Amino acid sequence: METNVKRGNGKTLTIKSRITRTVILLNVIVLLLLASILTTIANFSKAALFRKEVKMQAEYSGSKLESLINSQKTFVKGVAESTEAYDLLEDKEKMKSVIRSYNGELGDMVTDLYIAYSDNTVFMMTGSEEKLPSDFKVVDRQWYKDAANSGSKVAVSDPYVDASTGQLLITISCQIKNTQGNTAGVIAEDFALSKQDSVLKSINFKDGENAFLLDKNNNYMCRYENGAISVPKDVNEKASGNITGLIEKGTLGEYNSGKGNVFLSSYTLKDDGFTFCVTQSDRILISSVIELIAIACLISVISIIITVIVMNIVISRNLKPVSGFMDFIKEAVVGKNKMPHMKTETEEIKYLADEMKTRFIGTIKQTSAIARDIGGSVDNTTGQIGRMNDSITEISATMEETAASVDEQTAKIQAIDSACREVESGVGDLAQKASDMAENSAKVIEKVDKIVAELLKSRDNTISITETSRKELADAIEGARSINDIVSISESISDISDQTNLLSLNASIEAARAGEAGLGFAVVAEQIQHLSQNTSTEIEKINEIIENVLNGVNTLSAKSQAILDFINDNVIPDYNKFSDLADSYTNDARYYNDVSGTLGATSEELSASITNITSSISTISEIQTQLSEGVENINENLQAMSAGSATVVSAASSMKNQSDSLSRTVGSFNI
């Protein structure tokens, strides 16, 4: 039954959208109030922190400048005390070298260090005293007077601009007393205030901070702006009344600089009377507050978005069953295209409930009739499936017997295949060994041919060397026989020596007869006699050596002839035997090479035949395997069909039970 309703294309106001709008509105109000409160609190906190940072910056940078000046004061006082302690004041040349030794050691903040005597003598670290005018009087300089009047303290002059370099300087000085306790001179240094890099780095220029230094009279000494130190053109430029008023109060204050409000904090250097001031525009504070407000707004927007997302998730989860039930009724009961448009989701729920109630009763009646029809159909189906299941059982038994026969044939074929593969492996090994034998025989033939050639060559060389040695030995023996000529010569010399000895004896006898007139001749005769005797002695030694040489030559000739005979009788016949043996080895190796080649060829033919048999058996084995798999597949399909029919019977029985249950359920409705 369908209710007559008006359909339209407008949007339906859902329950979820109503709840979401209400929660978002409440959330916006709460977040705006909370953001306003937190921003106000953060503004006051930021302002307090801002003032504290300016004060801390003034104290930190001012104390850093004070520490720099104090360290230089300590240095100057130390030089003065060392001069007094080591009694260097009277030795001006030594004092001059001491002052000169500091040049290049004190950094760029100290432009000069010098000692000034009361007699107008000056020694400067840089040697600039030579450029001083002739009428220059040290005792008239203000820094000299300040040091002389300060007693044991270190004096600091008012700042001044150096005419040559344009730097802002102060002079730090300390008096030196002589042994009588009178002022004899002053140690002083020029300290550049415009070279304070450490102080400059301590100022946070990125956050809009600036600083300046005032002297005792509140005149500007230098400014620290945009990361640089600048010196005012007019050294007598005074600070404004607003600034000096805040400095006198000694507290953090705010004044109008003409470009907006500026926070100022000062730090007074204790012993020097200088005042270090740090300023910061309140625009940084305003921008910080604006950032806080922007962050608060951003957080509020993000919170609203998160709230909307969370509310949508929570409401969607809680209303999801209702929405699903409504969609089900729209699609399954009413029909999506037949659903009329409703202004609110509440009206839509009421309409769907009425439709569900109207159509539910008709559906139950139809279901009851269908359930009875299904019960009759299930009974018929169960009987037919039982008969089909019996047929499947008989076919399955037959296929199992076929599978057993196929498995037995497959096992036998595999055994034959295994045996063929073993024979094939043995034939392959035989062919390989035959090939190796042929290869080794070829190598033996090659080696024997090479050895025979070397043996023949060695035999020919031996015969040639033997003939050559025999000829050379004969020539050598023939040459040795020339020693006999030396024997003849030595015998001749021996005869001459005997005759000379005889002559010398006769001369001695004649000299004795001559008396004193023959004394000189007698001496000569005696010397000739000695010479003759020595000659005889040496001739005997030569004869002995010649005899030894002849014996050695004869022995060598006999031994050499024995060696040559051994070579002819033994070595050369052995060479011939080796050649015959090598020919025999060559013939045997060639025979084995021919046999190995024939055996290898036969093995290859046998291996090819066995390979063909193995291939055929493999093909038969594959066919048997496929046949076995086909039988198993048929058997599995039959079993699956049997199981499926059992499942169908079970499902039919279950359907029968469900049909009966559905009939009972439908019967429980009072319609």
XYZ file of C-alpha atoms in Angstrom:
671
model
C 0.000 0.000 0.000
C 1.431 3.333 -0.973
C 0.586 6.612 0.760
C -0.273 9.552 -1.469
C 2.508 12.064 -0.708
C 3.989 14.983 -2.580
C 7.533 14.420 -3.947
C 10.135 17.184 -4.384
C 13.883 17.822 -4.955
C 14.708 19.926 -1.873
C 17.130 18.906 0.904
C 15.891 17.208 4.041
C 17.003 18.683 7.361
C 18.622 15.746 9.172
C 18.878 15.114 12.899
C 22.683 15.086 12.629
C 22.788 18.557 11.041
C 20.591 19.996 13.801
C 22.800 18.613 16.557
C 26.004 19.677 14.713
C 24.826 23.300 14.266
C 23.904 23.634 17.913
C 27.212 22.193 19.153
C 29.273 24.343 16.749
C 27.531 27.526 17.904
C 28.173 26.712 21.573
C 31.780 25.771 20.804
C 32.442 29.040 18.954
C 31.114 31.108 21.864
C 33.210 29.199 24.424
C 36.407 29.310 22.326
C 36.086 33.043 21.622
C 35.685 33.777 25.321
C 38.616 31.530 26.198
C 40.838 33.045 23.448
C 40.057 36.579 24.670
C 40.979 35.701 28.245
C 44.193 33.884 27.268
C 45.252 36.681 24.887
C 44.799 39.296 27.613
C 46.835 37.244 30.077
C 49.536 36.558 27.485
C 49.666 40.260 26.591
C 50.470 41.261 30.157
C 52.969 38.407 30.501
C 54.640 39.293 27.226
C 54.930 42.956 28.198
C 56.540 42.020 31.529
C 58.910 39.623 29.802
C 59.678 42.240 27.155
C 60.649 44.809 29.819
C 62.732 42.224 31.648
C 64.624 41.311 28.469
C 65.453 44.984 27.775
C 66.741 45.423 31.328
C 68.787 42.217 31.200
C 70.258 43.245 27.839
C 71.342 46.633 29.264
C 72.923 45.010 32.316
C 74.644 42.286 30.266
C 76.105 44.520 27.529
C 76.907 47.351 29.998
C 78.729 44.981 32.346
C 80.625 43.572 29.341
C 81.807 47.098 28.395
C 82.655 47.798 32.038
C 84.650 44.555 32.190
C 86.581 45.566 29.058
C 87.493 48.989 30.498
C 88.354 47.494 33.903
C 90.647 44.922 32.287
C 92.515 47.734 30.521
C 92.687 49.722 33.777
C 94.139 46.658 35.503
C 96.661 46.265 32.685
C 97.800 49.928 32.874
C 98.056 49.769 36.667
C 100.032 46.529 36.379
C 102.542 48.148 33.996
C 102.910 51.111 36.379
C 103.418 48.879 39.426
C 105.941 46.698 37.531
C 107.876 49.828 36.560
C 108.058 50.884 40.200
C 108.803 47.388 41.525
C 111.684 46.688 39.120
C 113.021 50.267 39.346
C 112.805 50.759 35.581
C 111.898 54.462 35.730
C 115.472 55.772 35.784
C 116.661 53.488 32.936
C 114.848 55.273 30.113
C 116.346 53.161 27.316
C 115.197 49.963 28.952
C 111.773 51.518 29.631
C 111.590 52.511 25.992
C 112.277 48.940 24.849
C 109.641 47.611 27.291
C 106.989 49.980 25.892
C 108.003 49.147 22.317
C 107.687 45.392 23.037
C 103.891 45.714 23.449
C 103.453 46.831 19.826
C 101.169 44.346 18.034
C 100.392 42.424 21.249
C 97.420 44.368 22.666
C 94.837 43.983 19.880
C 93.063 46.657 17.848
C 91.150 48.125 20.838
C 94.412 49.635 22.210
C 95.665 52.148 19.678
C 98.740 53.187 21.692
C 100.560 52.632 25.005
C 103.084 55.166 26.304
C 105.053 56.417 29.302
C 105.325 60.155 29.933
C 107.998 61.527 32.293
C 107.621 64.728 34.253
C 110.600 66.118 32.312
C 108.469 65.953 29.120
C 110.129 62.726 27.823
C 107.649 60.417 26.064
C 108.086 56.839 24.766
C 105.165 55.454 22.726
C 104.444 51.877 21.744
C 104.016 52.846 18.092
C 107.017 55.228 18.076
C 104.757 58.177 17.349
C 106.577 60.413 19.886
C 108.885 61.478 17.071
C 105.922 63.158 15.359
C 104.967 65.245 18.411
C 105.488 69.022 18.029
C 108.491 70.568 19.722
C 106.301 72.660 22.066
C 104.328 69.574 23.240
C 104.208 69.446 27.041
C 103.068 66.250 28.638
C 102.369 67.729 32.064
C 99.781 70.078 30.519
C 97.706 67.212 29.120
C 94.465 66.553 30.975
C 95.031 62.777 31.197
C 98.443 63.457 32.855
C 96.852 65.781 35.365
C 94.035 63.274 36.061
C 96.554 60.496 36.737
C 98.741 62.731 38.922
C 95.717 63.809 40.979
C 94.145 60.351 41.295
C 96.727 58.991 43.679
C 96.952 55.204 43.442
C 93.767 54.933 41.345
C 93.587 54.642 37.582
C 92.146 57.672 35.801
C 89.848 57.541 32.769
C 89.558 60.623 30.559
C 86.486 62.005 28.844
C 85.980 60.522 25.375
C 87.435 62.314 22.385
C 87.661 61.704 18.625
C 91.115 61.057 17.214
C 91.744 63.543 14.420
C 93.803 61.141 12.289
C 91.668 57.969 12.509
C 88.219 59.337 13.412
C 87.941 56.774 16.237
C 86.333 57.508 19.600
C 89.039 57.122 22.261
C 89.447 57.358 26.011
C 92.819 57.593 27.755
C 93.406 55.293 30.708
C 96.340 56.507 32.854
C 98.119 55.727 36.127
C 100.928 57.677 37.815
C 104.401 56.318 38.572
C 106.163 57.495 41.724
C 109.875 57.690 42.291
C 111.670 56.465 45.390
C 110.857 59.745 47.164
C 107.119 59.186 46.602
C 106.700 61.998 44.073
C 105.009 61.724 40.667
C 107.813 60.991 38.204
C 105.694 59.972 35.219
C 102.493 58.409 33.931
C 101.704 55.113 32.148
C 98.763 55.662 29.735
C 96.982 53.898 26.893
C 94.489 55.057 24.274
C 91.478 52.707 24.288
C 89.167 52.688 21.221
C 85.498 52.645 22.250
C 84.538 52.208 18.589
C 86.273 48.781 18.457
C 84.130 46.976 21.037
C 83.236 43.945 18.916
C 82.387 41.754 21.921
C 79.900 44.353 23.207
C 78.483 44.790 19.716
C 77.914 41.033 19.368
C 76.080 40.886 22.707
C 73.252 43.121 21.415
C 70.309 41.408 19.695
C 69.801 43.725 16.721
C 67.470 41.205 15.047
C 64.785 41.920 17.658
C 64.985 45.690 17.018
C 67.329 46.489 19.910
C 69.709 49.489 19.744
C 72.102 50.968 22.294
C 74.176 54.078 23.018
C 76.847 55.175 25.489
C 76.734 58.485 27.431
C 79.596 60.188 29.258
C 79.480 61.818 32.691
C 77.744 64.887 31.243
C 75.119 62.805 29.365
C 76.792 63.527 26.016
C 76.602 60.818 23.340
C 79.886 58.902 23.125
C 78.822 56.299 20.525
C 75.763 54.497 19.180
C 75.226 50.772 18.557
C 72.773 50.494 15.685
C 72.108 47.835 13.005
C 75.170 45.795 13.961
C 77.698 48.669 13.801
C 79.237 51.280 16.131
C 78.980 54.911 15.057
C 80.564 58.011 16.589
C 78.499 61.257 16.639
C 79.924 64.123 14.644
C 79.329 66.468 17.552
C 80.960 65.116 20.722
C 78.885 67.566 22.746
C 75.557 66.157 21.531
C 73.452 65.701 24.657
C 70.752 63.142 25.315
C 67.150 64.389 25.481
C 65.429 65.233 28.746
C 63.180 62.168 28.442
C 66.232 59.902 28.359
C 68.161 61.644 31.165
C 65.019 61.662 33.313
C 64.637 57.898 32.992
C 68.376 57.411 33.671
C 68.179 59.483 36.862
C 65.250 57.373 38.086
C 67.339 54.246 37.477
C 64.345 52.179 36.400
C 63.047 50.738 33.152
C 60.912 53.343 31.435
C 59.196 54.280 28.224
C 59.451 57.499 26.217
C 58.368 58.860 22.839
C 61.270 59.035 20.399
C 59.313 60.789 17.656
C 59.011 57.520 15.754
C 56.911 55.802 18.373
C 57.179 54.662 21.967
C 60.527 53.180 22.998
C 61.489 51.191 26.089
C 64.799 52.219 27.698
C 66.975 50.584 30.339
C 70.365 51.890 31.496
C 73.469 50.557 33.229
C 75.969 52.951 34.874
C 79.641 52.004 34.837
C 80.615 52.386 38.511
C 84.086 54.021 38.512
C 83.964 55.802 35.166
C 80.590 57.615 35.222
C 79.616 56.309 31.774
C 76.044 55.155 31.161
C 75.215 52.292 28.781
C 71.610 52.392 27.504
C 69.566 49.802 25.550
C 66.389 50.780 23.689
C 63.716 48.747 21.976
C 60.632 49.902 20.083
C 57.237 48.837 21.411
C 56.376 47.791 17.855
C 58.057 44.465 18.637
C 55.685 44.052 21.579
C 52.672 45.019 19.440
C 53.702 42.573 16.729
C 54.125 39.887 19.394
C 50.622 40.583 20.704
C 49.242 40.453 17.170
C 51.016 37.129 16.698
C 49.411 35.850 19.916
C 45.977 36.971 18.753
C 46.549 35.337 15.348
C 47.705 32.132 17.052
C 44.659 32.218 19.340
C 42.343 32.696 16.355
C 44.103 29.917 14.471
C 43.799 27.603 17.466
C 40.085 28.512 17.753
C 39.471 27.765 14.082
C 41.385 24.489 14.346
C 39.411 23.606 17.500
C 36.112 24.317 15.744
C 37.168 22.205 12.754
C 38.266 19.366 15.042
C 35.001 19.668 17.015
C 32.945 19.510 13.829
C 34.893 16.479 12.623
C 34.617 14.709 15.993
C 30.887 15.532 16.291
C 30.255 14.246 12.793
C 32.138 11.023 13.588
C 30.350 10.501 16.938
C 26.869 11.372 15.630
C 27.417 9.335 12.473
C 28.440 6.297 14.517
C 25.451 6.609 16.867
C 22.934 7.258 14.086
C 24.499 4.798 11.639
C 22.132 1.910 12.590
C 19.114 4.204 12.167
C 20.430 5.509 8.833
C 21.130 1.969 7.676
C 17.651 0.817 8.658
C 16.098 3.820 6.858
C 18.169 3.151 3.720
C 17.135 -0.495 3.832
C 13.442 0.424 3.994
C 13.885 3.009 1.219
C 15.565 0.564 -1.146
C 13.987 -2.776 -0.192
C 10.486 -1.787 0.893
C 9.476 1.577 -0.601
C 11.849 1.819 -3.560
C 14.481 4.554 -3.885
C 12.788 6.262 -6.838
C 9.359 6.159 -5.183
C 10.489 7.824 -1.951
C 8.790 11.225 -1.460
C 10.637 14.334 -0.218
C 10.221 15.256 3.446
C 11.184 18.530 5.124
C 12.687 16.874 8.179
C 14.231 13.524 8.905
C 11.637 12.952 11.661
C 8.790 13.076 9.125
C 10.769 10.710 6.909
C 11.170 8.156 9.748
C 7.408 8.287 10.474
C 6.549 7.693 6.796
C 8.983 4.741 6.512
C 7.557 3.139 9.669
C 4.024 3.262 8.258
C 5.177 1.733 4.961
C 7.059 -1.027 6.796
C 4.004 -1.868 8.881
C 1.706 -1.986 5.824
C 3.972 -4.115 3.624
C 5.326 -6.436 6.321
C 2.016 -8.277 6.807
C 1.604 -9.039 3.073
C 5.175 -10.336 2.882
C 4.630 -12.747 5.755
C 1.543 -14.260 4.091
C 3.410 -14.801 0.803
C 6.369 -16.318 2.655
C 4.154 -18.887 4.358
C 2.761 -20.157 1.033
C 6.218 -20.338 -0.563
C 7.620 -22.250 2.405
C 5.034 -25.002 1.942
C 5.915 -25.308 -1.799
C 9.650 -25.519 -1.020
C 9.080 -28.411 1.388
C 7.476 -30.559 -1.364
C 10.232 -29.752 -3.893
C 13.004 -30.636 -1.431
C 11.539 -34.127 -0.836
C 11.589 -34.933 -4.589
C 15.156 -33.603 -5.004
C 16.476 -35.707 -2.130
C 15.265 -38.972 -3.739
C 16.898 -38.213 -7.131
C 20.222 -37.275 -5.561
C 20.294 -40.560 -3.594
C 20.018 -42.599 -6.801
C 22.728 -40.557 -8.532
C 25.050 -41.052 -5.571
C 24.796 -44.872 -5.896
C 25.883 -44.684 -9.585
C 28.868 -42.505 -8.693
C 30.036 -45.039 -6.084
C 30.133 -47.881 -8.673
C 32.085 -45.779 -11.221
C 34.573 -44.744 -8.528
C 35.364 -48.391 -7.620
C 36.070 -49.230 -11.296
C 38.416 -46.212 -11.676
C 40.363 -47.221 -8.567
C 41.101 -50.641 -10.104
C 42.241 -48.962 -13.349
C 44.518 -46.625 -11.390
C 46.173 -49.596 -9.614
C 46.986 -51.255 -12.995
C 48.407 -47.994 -14.391
C 50.606 -47.529 -11.289
C 52.028 -51.078 -11.666
C 52.902 -50.487 -15.365
C 54.472 -47.139 -14.492
C 56.724 -48.761 -11.827
C 57.993 -51.367 -14.351
C 58.672 -48.706 -16.995
C 60.580 -46.630 -14.445
C 62.707 -49.688 -13.526
C 63.581 -50.220 -17.234
C 64.348 -46.503 -17.583
C 66.664 -46.628 -14.547
C 68.546 -49.646 -15.948
C 68.962 -47.931 -19.357
C 70.301 -44.817 -17.681
C 72.884 -46.895 -15.762
C 73.985 -48.598 -19.030
C 74.103 -45.180 -20.724
C 76.277 -43.852 -17.885
C 78.648 -46.876 -18.170
C 78.930 -46.482 -21.956
C 79.624 -42.785 -21.491
C 82.434 -43.574 -19.027
C 83.856 -46.174 -21.473
C 83.776 -43.633 -24.328
C 85.475 -41.051 -22.130
C 88.193 -43.491 -21.065
C 88.745 -44.518 -24.716
C 89.050 -40.857 -25.640
C 91.512 -40.300 -22.772
C 93.526 -43.378 -23.894
C 93.695 -42.076 -27.479
C 94.739 -38.649 -26.251
C 97.442 -40.145 -23.963
C 98.698 -42.367 -26.836
C 99.011 -39.323 -29.062
C 100.959 -37.551 -26.318
C 103.243 -40.607 -25.892
C 103.913 -40.681 -29.663
C 104.662 -36.978 -29.627
C 107.014 -37.290 -26.611
C 108.788 -40.375 -28.063
C 109.309 -38.609 -31.419
C 110.723 -35.653 -29.585
C 112.982 -37.844 -27.375
C 114.251 -39.858 -30.428
C 115.140 -36.644 -32.222
C 116.959 -35.388 -29.108
C 118.753 -38.767 -28.636
C 119.939 -38.802 -32.262
C 121.044 -35.225 -31.952
C 122.885 -35.993 -28.674
C 124.540 -39.090 -30.269
C 125.748 -37.043 -33.238
C 127.014 -34.324 -30.897
C 128.812 -36.924 -28.761
C 130.512 -38.493 -31.819
C 131.499 -35.038 -33.078
C 132.829 -33.983 -29.668
C 134.727 -37.279 -29.317
C 136.477 -36.846 -32.680
C 137.260 -33.238 -31.933
C 138.600 -34.120 -28.449
C 140.747 -36.938 -29.883
C 142.279 -34.569 -32.430
C 142.825 -31.781 -29.869
C 144.340 -34.299 -27.426
C 146.828 -35.493 -30.079
C 147.775 -31.896 -30.830
C 148.226 -31.194 -27.114
C 150.432 -34.272 -26.609
C 152.462 -33.270 -29.618
C 152.868 -29.799 -28.168
C 153.923 -31.233 -24.813
C 156.770 -33.031 -26.519
C 158.386 -29.631 -27.166
C 159.374 -29.740 -23.502
C 162.149 -32.153 -24.555
C 163.741 -29.221 -26.420
C 163.732 -27.327 -23.134
C 165.567 -30.305 -21.576
C 168.215 -30.119 -24.305
C 168.620 -26.395 -23.759
C 168.878 -26.828 -19.987
C 171.596 -29.473 -20.490
C 173.510 -27.054 -22.739
C 173.195 -24.340 -20.096
C 174.459 -26.840 -17.481
C 177.522 -27.602 -19.623
C 178.188 -23.907 -20.050
C 177.902 -23.469 -16.290
C 180.440 -26.239 -15.666
C 182.878 -24.654 -18.119
C 182.340 -21.255 -16.490
C 182.998 -22.759 -13.079
C 186.200 -24.332 -14.428
C 187.318 -21.016 -15.936
C 186.628 -19.204 -12.669
C 188.738 -21.809 -10.819
C 191.620 -21.250 -13.253
C 191.247 -17.506 -12.879
C 191.456 -17.836 -9.112
C 194.624 -19.855 -9.384
C 196.209 -17.233 -11.707
C 195.090 -14.402 -9.438
C 196.783 -16.141 -6.473
C 199.981 -16.347 -8.426
C 199.806 -12.673 -9.326
C 199.717 -11.666 -5.666
C 198.317 -8.292 -4.750
C 197.955 -7.322 -8.411
C 195.516 -10.149 -8.953
C 193.327 -9.479 -5.906
C 190.637 -7.623 -7.912
C 190.628 -10.327 -10.561
C 190.345 -12.961 -7.830
C 187.194 -11.281 -6.476
C 185.611 -11.265 -9.925
C 186.574 -14.901 -10.451
C 184.958 -15.790 -7.134
C 181.707 -14.041 -8.104
C 181.671 -15.833 -11.438
C 182.108 -19.109 -9.615
C 179.115 -18.372 -7.342
C 177.068 -17.399 -10.366
C 177.972 -20.619 -12.110
C 177.017 -22.678 -9.081
C 173.628 -20.883 -8.803
C 173.037 -21.527 -12.480
C 173.666 -25.225 -12.001
C 171.240 -25.294 -9.057
C 168.436 -23.602 -11.047
C 169.068 -25.919 -14.031
C 168.561 -28.897 -11.751
C 165.208 -27.431 -10.508
C 164.116 -26.836 -14.119
C 164.957 -30.405 -15.030
C 162.942 -31.658 -12.066
C 159.900 -29.544 -13.079
C 160.176 -30.656 -16.685
C 160.232 -34.265 -15.560
C 157.030 -33.719 -13.520
C 155.354 -31.997 -16.472
C 156.264 -34.869 -18.806
C 154.870 -37.405 -16.325
C 151.584 -35.376 -16.038
C 151.261 -35.107 -19.826
C 151.756 -38.838 -20.242
C 149.153 -39.600 -17.518
C 146.656 -37.130 -19.057
C 147.151 -38.658 -22.471
C 146.447 -42.144 -21.114
C 143.295 -41.073 -19.188
C 141.918 -39.045 -22.113
C 142.405 -41.975 -24.454
C 140.531 -44.218 -21.951
C 137.584 -41.753 -21.871
C 137.449 -41.598 -25.666
C 137.526 -45.382 -25.873
C 134.671 -45.604 -23.280
C 132.555 -43.227 -25.348
C 133.162 -45.217 -28.540
C 132.651 -48.615 -26.906
C 129.754 -47.860 -24.483
C 128.044 -44.450 -24.823
C 127.448 -44.444 -28.591
C 126.085 -48.061 -28.630
C 123.741 -47.091 -25.706
C 122.458 -44.182 -27.791
C 121.647 -46.624 -30.588
C 119.794 -48.925 -28.128
C 117.760 -45.978 -26.830
C 116.762 -45.084 -30.417
C 115.586 -48.678 -31.106
C 113.608 -48.727 -27.819
C 111.937 -45.364 -28.694
C 110.877 -46.770 -32.111
C 109.300 -49.736 -30.311
C 107.416 -47.406 -27.916
C 106.171 -45.368 -30.884
C 104.774 -48.423 -32.661
C 103.014 -49.605 -29.462
C 101.520 -46.164 -28.829
C 100.201 -45.947 -32.381
C 98.573 -49.364 -32.007
C 96.840 -48.322 -28.763
C 95.792 -45.048 -30.399
C 94.081 -46.921 -33.266
C 92.361 -49.333 -30.845
C 91.194 -46.439 -28.616
C 89.738 -44.588 -31.617
C 87.783 -47.670 -32.720
C 86.566 -48.299 -29.155
C 85.501 -44.630 -28.776
C 83.509 -44.666 -32.028
C 81.765 -47.927 -31.056
C 80.968 -46.513 -27.592
C 79.452 -43.368 -29.097
C 77.224 -45.422 -31.425
C 76.120 -47.593 -28.487
C 75.500 -44.476 -26.344
C 73.351 -42.924 -29.105
C 71.259 -46.137 -29.342
C 70.768 -46.281 -25.562
C 69.855 -42.558 -25.553
C 67.121 -43.242 -28.128
C 65.814 -46.126 -26.008
C 65.873 -43.938 -22.872
C 64.040 -41.143 -24.703
C 61.332 -43.571 -25.848
C 60.966 -44.982 -22.317
C 60.728 -41.403 -20.940
C 57.949 -40.648 -23.427
C 56.096 -43.845 -22.399
C 56.631 -42.953 -18.724
C 55.176 -39.482 -19.287
C 52.162 -41.005 -21.042
C 51.701 -43.427 -18.117
C 52.022 -40.520 -15.662
C 49.424 -38.489 -17.581
C 47.167 -41.523 -17.705
C 47.586 -42.063 -13.952
C 46.875 -38.380 -13.287
C 43.780 -38.562 -15.555
C 42.481 -41.563 -13.639
C 43.168 -39.833 -10.333
C 41.413 -36.668 -11.564
C 38.383 -38.699 -12.664
C 38.359 -40.486 -9.331
C 38.695 -37.178 -7.440
C 35.897 -35.644 -9.516
C 33.694 -38.660 -8.793
C 34.497 -38.358 -5.096
C 33.821 -34.604 -5.277
C 30.524 -35.341 -7.018
C 29.709 -37.897 -4.335
C 30.611 -35.418 -1.615
C 28.681 -32.707 -3.484
C 25.622 -34.918 -3.757
C 25.935 -35.633 -0.045
C 26.186 -31.912 0.556
C 23.172 -31.327 -1.672
C 21.245 -33.987 0.263
C 22.319 -32.362 3.501
C 21.427 -28.911 2.127
C 18.074 -30.214 0.916
C 17.434 -31.709 4.331
C 18.493 -28.444 5.927
C 16.281 -26.533 3.497
C 13.397 -28.810 4.422
C 14.018 -28.114 8.084
C 14.328 -24.371 7.401
C 11.152 -24.465 5.338
C 9.373 -26.142 8.224
C 10.907 -23.618 10.625
C 9.857 -20.741 8.347
C 6.345 -22.108 8.240
C 6.291 -22.305 12.020
C 7.754 -18.760 12.282
C 5.209 -17.334 9.853
C 2.525 -19.143 11.730
C 3.599 -17.383 14.938
C 2.468 -13.988 13.508
C -1.158 -13.127 14.296
C -2.304 -11.979 10.870
